[in-house]
XYZ file of C-alpha atoms in Angstrom:
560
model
C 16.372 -11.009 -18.180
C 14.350 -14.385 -17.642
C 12.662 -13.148 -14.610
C 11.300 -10.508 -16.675
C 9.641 -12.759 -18.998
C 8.250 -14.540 -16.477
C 6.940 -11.540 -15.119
C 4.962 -10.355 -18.011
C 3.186 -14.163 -18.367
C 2.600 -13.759 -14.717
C 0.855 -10.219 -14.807
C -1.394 -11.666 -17.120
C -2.423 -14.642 -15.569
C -2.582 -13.108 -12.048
C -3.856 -10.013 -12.667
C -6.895 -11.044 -15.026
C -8.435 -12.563 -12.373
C -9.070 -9.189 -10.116
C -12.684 -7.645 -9.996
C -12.823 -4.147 -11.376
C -15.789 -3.607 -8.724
C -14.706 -0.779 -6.921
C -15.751 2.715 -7.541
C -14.617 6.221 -5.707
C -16.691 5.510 -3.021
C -15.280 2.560 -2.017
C -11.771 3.401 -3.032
C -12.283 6.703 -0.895
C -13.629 4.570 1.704
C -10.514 2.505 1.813
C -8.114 5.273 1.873
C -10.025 7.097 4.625
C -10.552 3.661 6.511
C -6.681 3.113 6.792
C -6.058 6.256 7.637
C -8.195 6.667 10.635
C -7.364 3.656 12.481
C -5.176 4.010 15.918
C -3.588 6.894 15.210
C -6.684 9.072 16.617
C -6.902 7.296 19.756
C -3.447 7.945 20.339
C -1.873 10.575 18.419
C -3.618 13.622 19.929
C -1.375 12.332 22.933
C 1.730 11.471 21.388
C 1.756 14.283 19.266
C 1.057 16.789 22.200
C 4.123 14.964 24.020
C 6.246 15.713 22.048
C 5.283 19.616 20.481
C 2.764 20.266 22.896
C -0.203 22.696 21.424
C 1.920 23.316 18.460
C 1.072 19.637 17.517
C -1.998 21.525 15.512
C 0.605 22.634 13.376
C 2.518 19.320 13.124
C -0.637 17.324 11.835
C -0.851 20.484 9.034
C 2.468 19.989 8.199
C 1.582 15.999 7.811
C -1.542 16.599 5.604
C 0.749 19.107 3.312
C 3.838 16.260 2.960
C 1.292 13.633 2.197
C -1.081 15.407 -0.214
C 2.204 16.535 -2.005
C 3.955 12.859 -2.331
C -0.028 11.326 -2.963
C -0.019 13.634 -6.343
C 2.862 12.143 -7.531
C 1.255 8.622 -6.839
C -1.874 9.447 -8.330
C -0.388 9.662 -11.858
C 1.363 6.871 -12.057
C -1.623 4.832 -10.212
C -3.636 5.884 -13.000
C -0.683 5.011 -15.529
C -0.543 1.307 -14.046
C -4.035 0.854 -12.435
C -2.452 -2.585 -11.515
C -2.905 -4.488 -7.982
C -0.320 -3.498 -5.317
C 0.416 -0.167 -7.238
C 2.842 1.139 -4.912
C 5.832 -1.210 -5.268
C 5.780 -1.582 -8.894
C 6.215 2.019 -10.407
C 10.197 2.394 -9.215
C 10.508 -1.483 -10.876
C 8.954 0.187 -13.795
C 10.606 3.191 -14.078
C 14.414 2.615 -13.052
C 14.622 -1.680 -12.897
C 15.108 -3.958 -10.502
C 17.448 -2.257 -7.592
C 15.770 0.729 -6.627
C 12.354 -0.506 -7.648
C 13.176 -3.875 -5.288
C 14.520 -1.334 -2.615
C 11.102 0.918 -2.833
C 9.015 -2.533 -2.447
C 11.142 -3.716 0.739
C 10.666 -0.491 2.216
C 6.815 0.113 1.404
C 6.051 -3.417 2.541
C 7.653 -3.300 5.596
C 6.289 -0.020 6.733
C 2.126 -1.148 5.287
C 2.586 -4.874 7.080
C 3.608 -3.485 10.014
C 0.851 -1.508 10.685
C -1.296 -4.998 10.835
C -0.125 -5.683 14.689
C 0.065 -2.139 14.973
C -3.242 -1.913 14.743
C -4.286 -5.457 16.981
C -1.677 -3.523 19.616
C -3.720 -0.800 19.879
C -6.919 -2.330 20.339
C -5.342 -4.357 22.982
C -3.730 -1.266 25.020
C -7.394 0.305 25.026
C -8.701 -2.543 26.393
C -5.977 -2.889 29.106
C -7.987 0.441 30.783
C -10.936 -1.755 31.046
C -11.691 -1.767 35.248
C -10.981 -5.878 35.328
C -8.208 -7.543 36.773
C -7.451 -9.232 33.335
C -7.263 -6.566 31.062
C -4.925 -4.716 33.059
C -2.955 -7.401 33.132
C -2.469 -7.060 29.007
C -0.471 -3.814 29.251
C 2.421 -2.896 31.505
C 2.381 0.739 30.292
C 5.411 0.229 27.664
C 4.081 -2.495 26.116
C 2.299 -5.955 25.507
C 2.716 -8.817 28.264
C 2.483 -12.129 27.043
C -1.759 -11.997 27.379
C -1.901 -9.046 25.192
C 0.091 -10.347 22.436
C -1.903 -13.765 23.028
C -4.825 -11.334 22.601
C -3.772 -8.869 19.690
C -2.848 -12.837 17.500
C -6.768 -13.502 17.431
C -7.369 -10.047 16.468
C -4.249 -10.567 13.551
C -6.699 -13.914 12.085
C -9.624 -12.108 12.251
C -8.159 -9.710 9.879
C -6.862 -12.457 8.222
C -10.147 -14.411 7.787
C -12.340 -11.206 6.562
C -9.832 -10.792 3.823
C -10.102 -14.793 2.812
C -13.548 -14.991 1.007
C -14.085 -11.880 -1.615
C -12.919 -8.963 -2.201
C -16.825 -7.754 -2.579
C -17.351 -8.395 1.352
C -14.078 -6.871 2.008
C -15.560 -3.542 0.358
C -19.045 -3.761 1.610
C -17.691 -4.549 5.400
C -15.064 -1.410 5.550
C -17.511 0.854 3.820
C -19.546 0.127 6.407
C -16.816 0.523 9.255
C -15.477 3.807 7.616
C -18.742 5.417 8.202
C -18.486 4.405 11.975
C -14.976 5.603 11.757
C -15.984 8.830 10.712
C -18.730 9.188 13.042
C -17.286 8.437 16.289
C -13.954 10.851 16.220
C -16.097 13.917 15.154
C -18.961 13.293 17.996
C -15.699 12.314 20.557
C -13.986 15.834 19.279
C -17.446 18.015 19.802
C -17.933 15.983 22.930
C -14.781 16.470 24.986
C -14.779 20.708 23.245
C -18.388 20.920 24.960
C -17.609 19.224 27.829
C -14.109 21.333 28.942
C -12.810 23.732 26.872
C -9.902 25.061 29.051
C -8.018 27.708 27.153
C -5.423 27.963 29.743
C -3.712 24.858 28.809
C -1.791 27.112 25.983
C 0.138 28.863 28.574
C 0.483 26.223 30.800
C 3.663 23.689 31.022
C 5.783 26.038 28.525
C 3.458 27.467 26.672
C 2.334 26.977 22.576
C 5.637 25.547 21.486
C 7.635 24.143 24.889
C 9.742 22.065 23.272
C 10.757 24.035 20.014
C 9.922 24.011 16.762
C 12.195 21.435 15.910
C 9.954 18.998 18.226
C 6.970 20.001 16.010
C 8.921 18.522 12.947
C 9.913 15.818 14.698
C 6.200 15.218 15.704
C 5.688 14.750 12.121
C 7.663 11.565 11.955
C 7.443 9.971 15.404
C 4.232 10.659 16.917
C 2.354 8.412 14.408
C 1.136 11.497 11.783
C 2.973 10.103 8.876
C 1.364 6.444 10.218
C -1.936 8.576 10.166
C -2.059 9.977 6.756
C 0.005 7.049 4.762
C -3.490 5.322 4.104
C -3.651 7.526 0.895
C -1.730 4.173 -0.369
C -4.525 1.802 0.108
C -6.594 3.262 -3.306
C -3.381 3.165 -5.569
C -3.024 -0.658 -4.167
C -6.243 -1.377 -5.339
C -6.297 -0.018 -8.215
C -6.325 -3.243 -10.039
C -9.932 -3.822 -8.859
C -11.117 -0.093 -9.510
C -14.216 0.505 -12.185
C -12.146 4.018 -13.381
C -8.681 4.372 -11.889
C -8.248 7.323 -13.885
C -11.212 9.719 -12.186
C -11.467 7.345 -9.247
C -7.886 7.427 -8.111
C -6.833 11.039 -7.336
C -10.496 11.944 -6.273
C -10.038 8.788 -3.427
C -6.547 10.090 -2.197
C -7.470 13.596 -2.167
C -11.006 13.201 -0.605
C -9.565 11.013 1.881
C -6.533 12.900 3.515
C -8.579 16.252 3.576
C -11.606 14.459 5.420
C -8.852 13.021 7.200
C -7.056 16.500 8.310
C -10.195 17.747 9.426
C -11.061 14.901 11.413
C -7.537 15.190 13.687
C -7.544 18.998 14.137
C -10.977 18.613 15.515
C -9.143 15.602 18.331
C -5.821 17.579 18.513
C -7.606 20.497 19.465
C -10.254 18.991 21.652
C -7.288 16.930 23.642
C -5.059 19.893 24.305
C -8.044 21.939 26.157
C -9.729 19.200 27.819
C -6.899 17.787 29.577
C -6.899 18.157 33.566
C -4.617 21.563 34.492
C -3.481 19.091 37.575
C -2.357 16.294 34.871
C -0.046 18.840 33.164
C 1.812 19.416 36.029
C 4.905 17.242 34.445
C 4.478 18.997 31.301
C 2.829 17.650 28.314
C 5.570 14.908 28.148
C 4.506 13.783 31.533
C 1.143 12.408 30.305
C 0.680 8.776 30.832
C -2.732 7.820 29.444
C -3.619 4.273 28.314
C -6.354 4.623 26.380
C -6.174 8.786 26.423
C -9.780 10.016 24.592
C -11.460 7.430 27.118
C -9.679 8.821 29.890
C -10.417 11.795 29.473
C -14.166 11.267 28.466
C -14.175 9.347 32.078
C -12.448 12.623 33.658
C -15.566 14.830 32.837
C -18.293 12.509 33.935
C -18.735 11.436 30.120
C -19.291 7.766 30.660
C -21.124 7.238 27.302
C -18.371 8.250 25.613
C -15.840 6.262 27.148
C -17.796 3.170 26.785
C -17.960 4.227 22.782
C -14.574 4.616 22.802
C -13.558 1.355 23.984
C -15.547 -0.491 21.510
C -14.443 1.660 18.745
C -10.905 0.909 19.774
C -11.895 -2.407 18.145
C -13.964 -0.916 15.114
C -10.996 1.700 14.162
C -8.120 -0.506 13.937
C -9.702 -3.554 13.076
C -10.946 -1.960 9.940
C -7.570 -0.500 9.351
C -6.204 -3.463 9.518
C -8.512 -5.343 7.552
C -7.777 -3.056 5.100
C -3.930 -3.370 5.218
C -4.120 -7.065 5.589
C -6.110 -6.755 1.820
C -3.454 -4.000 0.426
C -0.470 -5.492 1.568
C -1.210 -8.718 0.067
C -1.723 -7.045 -3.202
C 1.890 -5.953 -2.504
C 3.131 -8.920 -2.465
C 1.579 -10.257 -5.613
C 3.075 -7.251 -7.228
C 6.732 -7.774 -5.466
C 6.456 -11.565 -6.933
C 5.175 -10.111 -10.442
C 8.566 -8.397 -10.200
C 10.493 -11.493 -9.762
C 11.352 -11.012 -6.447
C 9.497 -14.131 -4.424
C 8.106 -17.418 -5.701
C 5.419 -17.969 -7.846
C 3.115 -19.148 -5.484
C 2.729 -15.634 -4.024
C 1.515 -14.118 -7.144
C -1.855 -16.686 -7.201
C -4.981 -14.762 -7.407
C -8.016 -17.132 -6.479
C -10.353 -17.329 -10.052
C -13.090 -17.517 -7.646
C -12.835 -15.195 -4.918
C -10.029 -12.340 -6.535
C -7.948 -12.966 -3.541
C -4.031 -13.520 -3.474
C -4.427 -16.148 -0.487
C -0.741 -16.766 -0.266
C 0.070 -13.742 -0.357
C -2.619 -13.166 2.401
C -0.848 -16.181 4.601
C 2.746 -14.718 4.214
C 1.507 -11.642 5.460
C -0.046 -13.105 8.572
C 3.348 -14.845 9.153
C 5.314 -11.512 9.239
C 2.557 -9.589 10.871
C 3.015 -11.909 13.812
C 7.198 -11.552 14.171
C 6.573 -7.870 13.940
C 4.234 -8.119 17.261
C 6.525 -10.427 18.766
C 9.354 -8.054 18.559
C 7.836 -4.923 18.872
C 5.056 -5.419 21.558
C 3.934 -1.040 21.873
C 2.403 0.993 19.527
C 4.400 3.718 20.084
C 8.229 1.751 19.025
C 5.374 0.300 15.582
C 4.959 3.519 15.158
C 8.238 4.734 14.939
C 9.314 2.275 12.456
C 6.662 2.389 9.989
C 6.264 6.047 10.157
C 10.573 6.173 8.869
C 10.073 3.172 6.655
C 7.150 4.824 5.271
C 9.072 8.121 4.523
C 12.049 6.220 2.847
C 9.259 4.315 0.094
C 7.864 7.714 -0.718
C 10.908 9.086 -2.700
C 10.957 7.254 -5.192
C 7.084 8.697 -6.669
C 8.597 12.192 -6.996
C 11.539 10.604 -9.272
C 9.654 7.823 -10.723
C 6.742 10.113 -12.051
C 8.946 12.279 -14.092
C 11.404 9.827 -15.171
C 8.422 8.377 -17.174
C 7.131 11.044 -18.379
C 10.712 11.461 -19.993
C 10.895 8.098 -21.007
C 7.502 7.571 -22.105
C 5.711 10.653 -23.063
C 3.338 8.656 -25.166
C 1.760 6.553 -22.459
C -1.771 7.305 -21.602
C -1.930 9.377 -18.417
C -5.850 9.937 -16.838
C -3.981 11.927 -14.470
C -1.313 14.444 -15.883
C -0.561 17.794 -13.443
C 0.753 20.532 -15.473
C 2.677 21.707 -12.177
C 3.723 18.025 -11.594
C 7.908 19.565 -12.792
C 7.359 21.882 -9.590
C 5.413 19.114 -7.508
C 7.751 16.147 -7.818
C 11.008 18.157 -6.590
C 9.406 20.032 -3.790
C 7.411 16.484 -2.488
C 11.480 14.665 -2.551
C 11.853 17.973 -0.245
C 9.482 17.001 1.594
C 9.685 13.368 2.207
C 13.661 13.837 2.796
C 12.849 16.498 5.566
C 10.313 14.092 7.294
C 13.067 10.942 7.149
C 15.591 13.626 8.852
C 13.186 14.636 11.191
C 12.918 11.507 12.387
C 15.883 11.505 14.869
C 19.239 9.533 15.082
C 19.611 6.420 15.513
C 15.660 5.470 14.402
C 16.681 6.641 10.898
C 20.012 4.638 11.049
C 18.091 1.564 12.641
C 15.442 1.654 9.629
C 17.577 2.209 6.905
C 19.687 -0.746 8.280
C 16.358 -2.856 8.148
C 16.083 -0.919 4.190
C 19.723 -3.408 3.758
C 18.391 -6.671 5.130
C 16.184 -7.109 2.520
C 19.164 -6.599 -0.245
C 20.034 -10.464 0.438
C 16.651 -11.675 -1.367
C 16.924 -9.286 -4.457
C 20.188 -10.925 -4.601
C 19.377 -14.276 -4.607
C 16.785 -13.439 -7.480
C 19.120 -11.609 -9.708
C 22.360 -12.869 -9.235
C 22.483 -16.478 -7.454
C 19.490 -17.937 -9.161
C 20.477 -17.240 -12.328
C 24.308 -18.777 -11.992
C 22.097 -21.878 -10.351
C 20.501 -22.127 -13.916
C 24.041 -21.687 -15.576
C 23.695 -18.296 -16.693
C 25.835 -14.937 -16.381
C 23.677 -12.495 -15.317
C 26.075 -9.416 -14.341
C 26.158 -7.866 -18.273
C 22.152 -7.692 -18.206
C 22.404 -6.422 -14.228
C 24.665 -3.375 -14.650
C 21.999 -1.196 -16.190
C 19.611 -1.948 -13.451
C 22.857 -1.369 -10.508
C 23.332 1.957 -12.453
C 19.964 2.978 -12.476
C 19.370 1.951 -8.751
C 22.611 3.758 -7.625
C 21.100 6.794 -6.543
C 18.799 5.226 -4.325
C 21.561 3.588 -2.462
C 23.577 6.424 -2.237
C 20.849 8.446 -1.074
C 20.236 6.407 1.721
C 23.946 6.093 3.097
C 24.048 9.629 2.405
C 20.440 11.047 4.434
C 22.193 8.347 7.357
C 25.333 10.083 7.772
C 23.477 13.771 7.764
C 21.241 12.656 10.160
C 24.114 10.849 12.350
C 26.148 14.383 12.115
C 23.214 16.954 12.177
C 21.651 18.857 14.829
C 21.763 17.750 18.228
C 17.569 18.805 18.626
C 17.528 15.402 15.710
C 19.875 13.586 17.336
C 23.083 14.141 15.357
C 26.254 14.987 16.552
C 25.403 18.779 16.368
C 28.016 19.649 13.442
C 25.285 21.286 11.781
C 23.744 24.167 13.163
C 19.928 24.593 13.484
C 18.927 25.836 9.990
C 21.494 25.006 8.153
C 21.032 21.507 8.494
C 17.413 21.520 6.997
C 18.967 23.547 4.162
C 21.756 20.655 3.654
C 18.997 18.161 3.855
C 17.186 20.039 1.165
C 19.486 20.431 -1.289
C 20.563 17.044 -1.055
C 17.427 16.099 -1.971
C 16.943 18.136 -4.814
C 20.626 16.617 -5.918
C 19.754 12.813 -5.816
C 15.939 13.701 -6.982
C 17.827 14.914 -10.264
C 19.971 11.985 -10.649
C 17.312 9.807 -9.626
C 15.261 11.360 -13.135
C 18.095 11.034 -15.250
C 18.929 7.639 -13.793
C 15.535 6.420 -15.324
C 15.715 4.065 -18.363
C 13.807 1.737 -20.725
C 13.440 -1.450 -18.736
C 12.194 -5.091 -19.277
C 9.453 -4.274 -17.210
C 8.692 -1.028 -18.620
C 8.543 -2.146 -21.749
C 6.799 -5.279 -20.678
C 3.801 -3.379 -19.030
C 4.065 -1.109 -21.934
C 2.823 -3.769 -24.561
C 0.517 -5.190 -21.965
C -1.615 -2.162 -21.456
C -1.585 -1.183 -25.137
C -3.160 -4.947 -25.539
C -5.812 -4.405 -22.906
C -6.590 -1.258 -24.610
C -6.573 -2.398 -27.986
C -8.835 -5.131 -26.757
C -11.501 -2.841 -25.266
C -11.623 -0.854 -28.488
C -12.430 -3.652 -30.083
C -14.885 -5.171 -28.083
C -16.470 -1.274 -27.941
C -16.506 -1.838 -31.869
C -18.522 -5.341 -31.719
C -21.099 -3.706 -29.501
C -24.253 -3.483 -31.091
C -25.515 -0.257 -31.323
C -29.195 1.315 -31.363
C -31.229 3.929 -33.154
């Protein structure tokens, strides 16, 4: 198709004009930095909520679902160490439907976690002791101060993305190391300050809500939020020195650090929380800024006044960093042909995609308009999230059957066992995430349909062209993903009651259903894969840059 010509002049253009500057440090920096943002000041809480103390097992199962899907990204990041990674592989691999549907779905979960982030510096602050800041929070969410409030926050992230990519790195590198610092001392804190052991058996004991609540933790208490930072490195991977060694060391080192980190607060939260505050149960608990609270509750002053100013640090770094990957996104969506040229710029000077960095601003501030509380931001990204991660399992070894010849810094020998059981996975998480939410968010999966339609279909009968003979490959190809998602919305809309369904499927047998639907679409999804104008496009691009380096290795002087 024309778009996909244009595409291929684009990538070269646009892409040429990133700095390879960061190494595993930084990259490892960056996936670690978005993954401990808000989520530790408030998912010891929400997660014990919901599951109680068998949240500890809920942010296991997290870790396990994301290290699982993050293999399956780290191959095909190395594969296409190209800017905004993650929304370009399903383009690659099966066209322009599901590869537009992945993109709409992993854009809108990673750009909403930009006022996710502002919100939750704001509700920390709204348990400041002054009149104003209380008046930013009315305990469900923003008022009109605190989303006055949480918009600076949005153009500072904005701004410290605008210059260079170099300051960018230096600055969270920096940050990360705070990051790092202040949830491990607020964990050994809080465990040497009260350590009550008794809060197992109180308000229903380990598991008082079932262990269907501790899956369900996994999707709505902000876990899969947590640990989808893994995404930041493969975004960036158009700016990394070695993508192939850098890559899956970044992702790994980052949600293992990361693991450790939020046992250490899960378990510190359950035992130090007041017997008398658990007298509702562990749903009861109505903390605004909880670590802080609690730090306050056991004379630990110090720490509460860290914890309020890290409630800037964390998220603002986070979202510093997402404000950087999700513009990379976007370049990559409009490399696909799926926005206007102008959004796939990259500054010669600076390596920045400035449009792209100013369209992200503009939806980062309707998503804190609409949804004001960090738990509902949450929610959403945590589903969308889920729904963008199946198509790595099926794009990974639909290449590798369509292009076994491609270079691959990254190849898993137990990647045919991996990629299956991670579609398992994800598809487990998106039921898990409770009727209607998973209706609402694959509803929001359809909005976006209207803009890949204008770009395959209307455009090109504007230009007096007949595109539907060169679309039906890329309709069939994408007709899994569609199906899939109609499908996983009426299993979750008649499941178990304990998920929200209608309760025609009894406890068990639904997560069986779920998983061998999975396993169903996850093999039509790999035979669905095909040779594509942008495969073949990015095919002949990287065998250039590669034949280019060998030659330039073969002009370099040499010594004795």
């Amino acid at each position: 198709m024309t778009t996909t010509k244009t595409t291929s002049a684009e990538q070269g253009s646009h892409s040429s004009n990133y700095r390879r500057s960061l190494g595993t440090i930084a990259l490892t920096a960056t996936g670690l930095g978005s993954i401990i943002g808000s989520g530790w000041l408030f998912g010891a809480e929400r997660a014990a909520a919901i599951a109680g103390p068998a949240a500890i097992i809920a942010w296991v199962i997290g870790a396990v679902v994301a290290l699982t899907i993050a293999l399956t990204y780290t191959e095909l990041g190395s594969m296409f160490p190209k800017a905004g990674g993650m929304v370009r592989y399903g383009q690659y691999s099966h066209g322009s439907l599901a590869g537009y549907l992945a993109a709409w779905a992993n854009w809108i979960a990673i750009v909403s976690v930009i006022p996710g982030e502002a919100t939750a510096s704001v509700q920390y602050m709204s348990s400041w002791d002054f009149g104003w800041a209380k008046a930013l929070f009315d305990g469900k969410e923003l008022t009109g101060s605190g989303v006055a409030v949480a918009s600076v926050l949005l153009i500072f992230y904005f701004f410290m993305n605008w210059f260079a990519v170099s300051l960018f790195a230096k600055t969270n590198t920096a940050i990360t190391v705070f990051k790092i610092v202040v949830p491990a001392l607020t964990a050994g804190a809080l465990i040497f300050s009260h350590f009550d052991t008794s809060n197992i058996q109180r308000a229903g004991g380990f598991a008082p809500n079932g262990w269907s609540a501790v899956f369900s933790c996994v999707a709505l208490s902000g876990i899969v939020w947590a640990y989808n930072g893994f995404q930041s490195p493969l975004n960036l991977a158009g700016e990394a020195r070695n993508p192939g060694r850098s890559l899956p060391k970044a992702v790994a080192f980052s949600i293992v650090i990361a693991l450790v980190i939020y046992l250490a607060l899960q378990v510190a939260f359950l035992f130090a929380v007041p017997a008398a505050d658990l007298s509702k149960g562990w749903g009861g608990l109505s903390y605004h800024s909880p670590l802080a609270e609690l730090g306050l509750a056991w004379g630990l002053n110090w720490l509460a006044l860290l914890l309020y100013a890290d409630a800037f640090v964390s998220p603002s770094g986070t979202g510093m960093i997402y404000a950087a990957t999700t513009s990379r996104m976007i370049q990559g969506v409009q490399e696909n042909g799926h926005l206007p040229g102008i959004f796939g710029k990259v500054d010669a000077k600076t390596g920045i995609p400035r449009p792209a960095l100013v369209l992200n601003l503009v939806v980062a501030f309707m998503f804190l308009a609409v949804f004001r509380g960090w738990g509902s931001l949450a929610e959403i990204v945590s589903v969308a999230t889920v729904i963008s991660y199946i198509t790595g399992p099926v794009a990974v070894m639909g290449l590798r059957r369509l292009a076994p010849q491609m270079k691959r810094p990254v190849k898993l020998r137990a990647m045919p066992v991996i990629a299956p059981i991670a579609m398992i996975f994800g598809s487990l998480v998106l039921y898990w995430g409770k009727w209607p939410l998973t209706g609402k968010v694959i509803f929001i999966m359809a909005i976006g349909l209207p803009v890949w339609a204008w770009y395959e279909i209307v455009r090109p009968w504007k230009q007096g062209r007949s595109p539907l003979r060169e679309l039906l490959p890329h309709l069939k190809a994408g007709a899994w993903m569609v199906v899939y998602l109609v499908v996983m919305a009426a299993v979750s809309y008649l499941g178990g009651k304990e998920f929200g369904g209608k309760g025609y499927l009894p406890p068990g047998l639904d997560l069986a259903v779920v998983a061998v639907i999975a396993l169903a679409f996850y093999y039509w999804g790999v035979r669905s894969a095909w040779r594509n104008p942008s495969l073949v496009a990015v095919e002949a691009e990287l065998a250039a840059e590669e034949s280019a380096a060998e030659a330039a290795g073969d002009k370099a002087p040499t010594t004795a």
